[in-house]
C-alpha positions as CSV (number, residue, x, y, z in Angstrom):
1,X,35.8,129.6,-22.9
2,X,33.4,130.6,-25.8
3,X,30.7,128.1,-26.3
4,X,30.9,126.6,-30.1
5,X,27.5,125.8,-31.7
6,X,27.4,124.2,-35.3
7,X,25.7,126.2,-38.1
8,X,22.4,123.8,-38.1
9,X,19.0,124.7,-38.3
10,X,17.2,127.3,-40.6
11,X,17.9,130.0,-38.0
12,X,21.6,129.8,-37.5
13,X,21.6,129.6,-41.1
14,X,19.7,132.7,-40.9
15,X,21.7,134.7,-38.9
16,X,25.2,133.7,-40.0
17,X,24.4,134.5,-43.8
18,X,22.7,137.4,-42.4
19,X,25.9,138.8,-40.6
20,X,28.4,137.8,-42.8
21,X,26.7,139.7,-45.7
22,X,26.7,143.0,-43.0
23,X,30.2,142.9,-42.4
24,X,31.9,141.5,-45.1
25,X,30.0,142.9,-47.9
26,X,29.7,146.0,-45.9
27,X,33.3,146.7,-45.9
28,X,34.0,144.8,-49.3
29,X,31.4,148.1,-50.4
30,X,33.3,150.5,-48.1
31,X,36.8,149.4,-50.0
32,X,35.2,150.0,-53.5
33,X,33.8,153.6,-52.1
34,X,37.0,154.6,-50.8
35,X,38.9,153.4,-54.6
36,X,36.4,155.2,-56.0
37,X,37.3,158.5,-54.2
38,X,41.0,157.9,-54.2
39,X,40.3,157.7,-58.0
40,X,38.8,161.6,-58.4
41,X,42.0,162.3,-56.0
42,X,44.4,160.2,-58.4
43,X,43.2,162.1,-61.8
44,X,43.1,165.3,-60.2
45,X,46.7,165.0,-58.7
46,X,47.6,163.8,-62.2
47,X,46.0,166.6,-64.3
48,X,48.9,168.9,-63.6
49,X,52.0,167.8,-65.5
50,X,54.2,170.7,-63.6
51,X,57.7,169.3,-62.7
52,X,57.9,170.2,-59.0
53,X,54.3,168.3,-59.0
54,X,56.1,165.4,-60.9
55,X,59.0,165.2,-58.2
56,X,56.5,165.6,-55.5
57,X,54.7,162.8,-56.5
58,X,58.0,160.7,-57.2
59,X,59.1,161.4,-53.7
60,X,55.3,160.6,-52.1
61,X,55.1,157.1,-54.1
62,X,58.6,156.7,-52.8
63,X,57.4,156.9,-49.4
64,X,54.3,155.0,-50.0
65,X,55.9,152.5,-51.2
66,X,57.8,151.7,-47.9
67,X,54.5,151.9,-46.6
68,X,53.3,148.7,-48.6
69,X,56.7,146.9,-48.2
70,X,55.9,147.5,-44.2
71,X,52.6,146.1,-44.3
72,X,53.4,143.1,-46.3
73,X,55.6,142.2,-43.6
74,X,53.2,142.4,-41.1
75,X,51.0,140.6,-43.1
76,X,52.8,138.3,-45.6
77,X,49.2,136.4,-47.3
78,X,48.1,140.0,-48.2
79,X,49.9,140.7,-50.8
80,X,48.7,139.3,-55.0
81,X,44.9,138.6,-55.8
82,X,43.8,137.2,-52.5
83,X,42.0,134.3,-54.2
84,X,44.9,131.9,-53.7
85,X,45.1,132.7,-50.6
86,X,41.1,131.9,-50.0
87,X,41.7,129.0,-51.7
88,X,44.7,127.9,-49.6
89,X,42.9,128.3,-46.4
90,X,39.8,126.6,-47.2
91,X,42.7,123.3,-47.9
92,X,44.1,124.2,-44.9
93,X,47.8,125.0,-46.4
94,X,47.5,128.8,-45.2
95,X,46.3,130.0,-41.5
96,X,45.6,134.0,-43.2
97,X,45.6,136.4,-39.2
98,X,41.9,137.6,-40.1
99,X,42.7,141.2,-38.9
100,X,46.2,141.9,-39.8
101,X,45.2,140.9,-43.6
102,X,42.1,142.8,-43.7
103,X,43.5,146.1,-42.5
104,X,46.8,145.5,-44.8
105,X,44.6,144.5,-47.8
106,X,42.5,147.8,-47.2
107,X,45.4,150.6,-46.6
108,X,47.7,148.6,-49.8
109,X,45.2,148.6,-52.2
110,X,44.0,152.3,-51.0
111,X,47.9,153.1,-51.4
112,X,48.0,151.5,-54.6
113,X,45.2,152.5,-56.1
114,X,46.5,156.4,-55.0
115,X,49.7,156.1,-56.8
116,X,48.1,155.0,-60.3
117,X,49.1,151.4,-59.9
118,X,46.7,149.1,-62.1
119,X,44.3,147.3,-59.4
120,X,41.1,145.0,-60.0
121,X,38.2,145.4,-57.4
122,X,37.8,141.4,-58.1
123,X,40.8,139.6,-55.8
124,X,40.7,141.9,-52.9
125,X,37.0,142.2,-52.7
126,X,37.2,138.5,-51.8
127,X,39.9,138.2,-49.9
128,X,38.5,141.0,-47.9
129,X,35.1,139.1,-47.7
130,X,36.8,136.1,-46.2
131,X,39.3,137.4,-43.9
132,X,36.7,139.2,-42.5
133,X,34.2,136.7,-42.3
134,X,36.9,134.7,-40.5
135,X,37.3,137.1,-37.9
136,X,33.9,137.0,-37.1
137,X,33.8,133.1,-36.8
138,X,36.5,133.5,-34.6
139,X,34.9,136.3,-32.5
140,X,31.6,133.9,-32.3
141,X,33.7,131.2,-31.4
142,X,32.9,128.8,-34.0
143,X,34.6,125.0,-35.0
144,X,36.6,125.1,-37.4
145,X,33.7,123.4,-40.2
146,X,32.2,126.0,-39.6
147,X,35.0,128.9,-40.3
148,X,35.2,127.6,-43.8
149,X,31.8,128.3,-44.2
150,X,32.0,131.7,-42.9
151,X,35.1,132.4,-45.8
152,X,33.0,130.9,-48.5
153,X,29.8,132.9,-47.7
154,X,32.5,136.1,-47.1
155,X,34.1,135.4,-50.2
156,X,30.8,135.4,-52.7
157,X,29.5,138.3,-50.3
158,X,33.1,140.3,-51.6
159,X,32.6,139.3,-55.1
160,X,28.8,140.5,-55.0
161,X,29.7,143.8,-53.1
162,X,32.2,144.6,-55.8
163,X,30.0,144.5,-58.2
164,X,26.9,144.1,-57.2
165,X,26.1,140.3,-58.6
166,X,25.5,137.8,-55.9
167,X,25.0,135.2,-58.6
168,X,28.5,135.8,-59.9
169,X,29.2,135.5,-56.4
170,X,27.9,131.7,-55.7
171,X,29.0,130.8,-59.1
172,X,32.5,131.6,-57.8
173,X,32.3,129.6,-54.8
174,X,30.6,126.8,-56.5
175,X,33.4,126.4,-59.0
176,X,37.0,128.4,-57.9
177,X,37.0,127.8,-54.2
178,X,35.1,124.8,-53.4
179,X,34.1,122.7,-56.5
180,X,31.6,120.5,-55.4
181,X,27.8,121.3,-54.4
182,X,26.3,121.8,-50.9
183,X,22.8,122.8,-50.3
184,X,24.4,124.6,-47.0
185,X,27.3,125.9,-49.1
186,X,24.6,127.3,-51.4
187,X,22.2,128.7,-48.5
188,X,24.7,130.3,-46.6
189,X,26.7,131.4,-49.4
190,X,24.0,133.1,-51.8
191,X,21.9,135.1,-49.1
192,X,25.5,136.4,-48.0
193,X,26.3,137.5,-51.4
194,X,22.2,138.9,-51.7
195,X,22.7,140.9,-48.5
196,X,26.1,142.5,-49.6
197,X,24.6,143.7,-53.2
198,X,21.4,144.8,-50.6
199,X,24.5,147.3,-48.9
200,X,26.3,147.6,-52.7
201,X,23.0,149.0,-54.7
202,X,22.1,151.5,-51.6
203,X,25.2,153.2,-51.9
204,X,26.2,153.1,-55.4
205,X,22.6,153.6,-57.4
């Protein structure tokens, strides 16, 4: 059985913020690299109005498409924003499975992005910052107090690796996901969302 520790003193602290802004901002950054690539394919695809290209493309999207429909079967809370889905979990009305909603929210919105649909960084930034984080409380064994702490700190790390603002970040958490003020919430939450724009800036200046 894994051994459950509470997130306590200054060095947990440390070290969860620490790793949660890693991973999650780290692949909240990877999924706004790889939209950013997929758009240079998207516009180059595009800038040939040919018709066999046309009916090529029809018949890909087509197929794509299925892909999506697949993967929001296998994992129903990726699909929309992601924020209401954050939001549910941290109230306990949603029980998100960490890895099947990460990989879903990564391959849809690389799919969607590919075939021209209209999609925000925003939403699945956090959603991917807090499934993810959640998988990593779950792989450290943590309580469940402290797996809501990991998706807050996950969710501002998202925000702040999609754009690189970690105050925009906190301010999200503070008021859109959990509404009140905690001096741990902030802690954990803002050097999190400081070590993801860290990740974002390196890549992206």
């Amino acid at each position: 059985m894994k051994k459950k520790f509470k997130i306590g003193s200054s060095m947990s602290l440390f070290l969860a913020s620490l790793s949660i802004g890693v991973f999650s901002g780290g692949l909240a950054v990877f999924y706004r690299f790889l939209l950013s690539k997929l758009e240079v394919v998207r516009n180059a695809v595009y800038s040939n109005n040919s018709f066999p290209r046309a009916i090529l493309i029809i018949a890909v999207s087509f197929v794509l498409g299925i892909v999506v429909s697949k993967l929001l079967k296998w994992a129903p809370l990726s699909g929309g924003s992601g924020i209401p889905q954050v939001q549910g979990e941290l109230i306990g009305a949603f029980n998100q499975n960490s890895f099947r909603v990460t990989v879903s929210k990564i391959v849809g919105g690389a799919i969607a992005s590919l075939v021209g649909l209209s999609l925000g960084r925003e939403g699945p930034s956090i959603q991917l910052g807090a499934s993810s984080a959640k998988w990593l409380s779950e792989k450290f064994g943590k309580s469940k107090t402290d797996e809501k702490l990991y998706l807050t700190a996950g969710a501002a790390a998202g925000l702040s690796a999609a754009f690189s603002a970690p105050i925009s970040g906190l301010v999200f958490i503070l008021e859109e996901l959990h509404k009140s003020f905690s001096k741990k919430v902030v802690a954990i939450s803002f050097a999190a969302a400081v070590v993801a724009d860290v990740i974002a800036v390196g890549i992206f200046k």
